[in-house]
Amino acid sequence: MSDKARVLFDALDLDQDGALMRTEVISALRAKGPTLAARGVIPFWGVGSEDDSSALFDEADLNGDRMLSFEEFATLVDRRFGW
């Protein structure tokens, strides 16, 4: 798993509990997405709407527990962003 995935995960983990919830991902991407893209943490096309963020969450939630571990998250973003 890439270092970029870890940086992005940590940026989105607003409550720093080591897991991402749907609302956390949506809120963090809306608030921090443009800045993260400008810093090269995510591609500009990776910053989308609330629906895009929700779909990203659903795709990454492999075990369906409505919470993303770093491993679930990194598997998706490494593949999607070509890291």
PDB file of N, CA and C in Angstrom, residues 1-3 5 7 12 14 17-18 32 35 40 42 47 51 54-56 60 63-64 69 73 78 82:
ATOM      1  N   MET A   1       0.836  -1.175   0.000  1.00  0.00           N
ATOM      2  CA  MET A   1       0.000   0.000   0.000  1.00  0.00           C
ATOM      3  C   MET A   1       0.886   1.245   0.000  1.00  0.00           C
ATOM      4  N   SER A   2       0.426   2.247  -0.677  1.00  0.00           N
ATOM      5  CA  SER A   2       1.265   3.413  -0.912  1.00  0.00           C
ATOM      6  C   SER A   2       1.292   4.375   0.274  1.00  0.00           C
ATOM      7  N   ASP A   3       2.356   5.147   0.310  1.00  0.00           N
ATOM      8  CA  ASP A   3       2.466   6.214   1.300  1.00  0.00           C
ATOM      9  C   ASP A   3       1.398   7.276   1.055  1.00  0.00           C
ATOM     10  N   ALA A   5      -1.613   6.771   0.025  1.00  0.00           N
ATOM     11  CA  ALA A   5      -2.870   6.287   0.614  1.00  0.00           C
ATOM     12  C   ALA A   5      -2.894   6.582   2.108  1.00  0.00           C
ATOM     13  N   VAL A   7      -1.269   9.022   3.719  1.00  0.00           N
ATOM     14  CA  VAL A   7      -1.418  10.473   3.905  1.00  0.00           C
ATOM     15  C   VAL A   7      -2.874  10.875   3.704  1.00  0.00           C
ATOM     16  N   LEU A  12      -8.296  12.351   5.968  1.00  0.00           N
ATOM     17  CA  LEU A  12      -9.751  12.167   6.001  1.00  0.00           C
ATOM     18  C   LEU A  12     -10.259  11.694   7.359  1.00  0.00           C
ATOM     19  N   LEU A  14     -10.977  12.473  10.382  1.00  0.00           N
ATOM     20  CA  LEU A  14     -11.151  13.705  11.150  1.00  0.00           C
ATOM     21  C   LEU A  14     -11.083  13.488  12.657  1.00  0.00           C
ATOM     22  N   ASP A  17      -9.536   8.206  14.750  1.00  0.00           N
ATOM     23  CA  ASP A  17      -9.785   6.941  15.443  1.00  0.00           C
ATOM     24  C   ASP A  17      -9.302   5.730  14.652  1.00  0.00           C
ATOM     25  N   GLY A  18      -8.661   5.970  13.496  1.00  0.00           N
ATOM     26  CA  GLY A  18      -8.111   4.869  12.709  1.00  0.00           C
ATOM     27  C   GLY A  18      -9.106   4.204  11.783  1.00  0.00           C
ATOM     28  N   LYS A  32     -11.503  19.504   2.595  1.00  0.00           N
ATOM     29  CA  LYS A  32     -10.067  19.437   2.355  1.00  0.00           C
ATOM     30  C   LYS A  32      -9.682  19.028   0.939  1.00  0.00           C
ATOM     31  N   THR A  35      -7.612  21.416  -1.375  1.00  0.00           N
ATOM     32  CA  THR A  35      -6.271  21.625  -0.819  1.00  0.00           C
ATOM     33  C   THR A  35      -5.416  20.373  -0.992  1.00  0.00           C
ATOM     34  N   GLY A  40      -1.065  17.705  -4.237  1.00  0.00           N
ATOM     35  CA  GLY A  40      -0.690  16.485  -4.939  1.00  0.00           C
ATOM     36  C   GLY A  40      -1.002  15.211  -4.184  1.00  0.00           C
ATOM     37  N   ILE A  42      -4.086  13.942  -3.802  1.00  0.00           N
ATOM     38  CA  ILE A  42      -5.036  13.237  -4.667  1.00  0.00           C
ATOM     39  C   ILE A  42      -5.082  13.969  -6.000  1.00  0.00           C
ATOM     40  N   VAL A  47     -11.500  14.755  -6.636  1.00  0.00           N
ATOM     41  CA  VAL A  47     -12.347  15.583  -5.781  1.00  0.00           C
ATOM     42  C   VAL A  47     -13.687  15.721  -6.491  1.00  0.00           C
ATOM     43  N   ASP A  51     -22.152  12.768  -3.790  1.00  0.00           N
ATOM     44  CA  ASP A  51     -22.511  11.454  -4.333  1.00  0.00           C
ATOM     45  C   ASP A  51     -21.270  10.670  -4.744  1.00  0.00           C
ATOM     46  N   SER A  54     -19.641   9.384  -1.589  1.00  0.00           N
ATOM     47  CA  SER A  54     -20.435   8.289  -1.043  1.00  0.00           C
ATOM     48  C   SER A  54     -20.212   7.005  -1.844  1.00  0.00           C
ATOM     49  N   ALA A  55     -20.149   7.130  -3.154  1.00  0.00           N
ATOM     50  CA  ALA A  55     -19.896   5.966  -4.006  1.00  0.00           C
ATOM     51  C   ALA A  55     -18.494   5.400  -3.764  1.00  0.00           C
ATOM     52  N   LEU A  56     -17.512   6.278  -3.564  1.00  0.00           N
ATOM     53  CA  LEU A  56     -16.159   5.840  -3.243  1.00  0.00           C
ATOM     54  C   LEU A  56     -16.174   5.041  -1.946  1.00  0.00           C
ATOM     55  N   ALA A  60     -15.235   1.009  -1.484  1.00  0.00           N
ATOM     56  CA  ALA A  60     -14.122   0.619  -0.625  1.00  0.00           C
ATOM     57  C   ALA A  60     -14.548  -0.282   0.536  1.00  0.00           C
ATOM     58  N   ASN A  63     -16.159  -5.266   3.346  1.00  0.00           N
ATOM     59  CA  ASN A  63     -16.849  -6.192   4.249  1.00  0.00           C
ATOM     60  C   ASN A  63     -18.235  -5.711   4.668  1.00  0.00           C
ATOM     61  N   GLY A  64     -18.665  -4.540   4.186  1.00  0.00           N
ATOM     62  CA  GLY A  64     -20.016  -4.051   4.430  1.00  0.00           C
ATOM     63  C   GLY A  64     -20.311  -3.613   5.846  1.00  0.00           C
ATOM     64  N   SER A  69     -11.488   0.519   7.051  1.00  0.00           N
ATOM     65  CA  SER A  69     -10.162   0.365   7.647  1.00  0.00           C
ATOM     66  C   SER A  69      -9.146   0.947   6.668  1.00  0.00           C
ATOM     67  N   PHE A  73      -9.462   1.059   2.451  1.00  0.00           N
ATOM     68  CA  PHE A  73      -9.298   2.342   1.794  1.00  0.00           C
ATOM     69  C   PHE A  73      -8.112   2.321   0.826  1.00  0.00           C
ATOM     70  N   ASP A  78      -5.353   3.077  -4.092  1.00  0.00           N
ATOM     71  CA  ASP A  78      -4.156   2.703  -4.843  1.00  0.00           C
ATOM     72  C   ASP A  78      -4.523   2.276  -6.271  1.00  0.00           C
ATOM     73  N   GLY A  82      -4.080   4.950  -9.331  1.00  0.00           N
ATOM     74  CA  GLY A  82      -2.878   4.460 -10.011  1.00  0.00           C
ATOM     75  C   GLY A  82      -1.605   4.596  -9.195  1.00  0.00           C
TER      76      GLY A  82
END
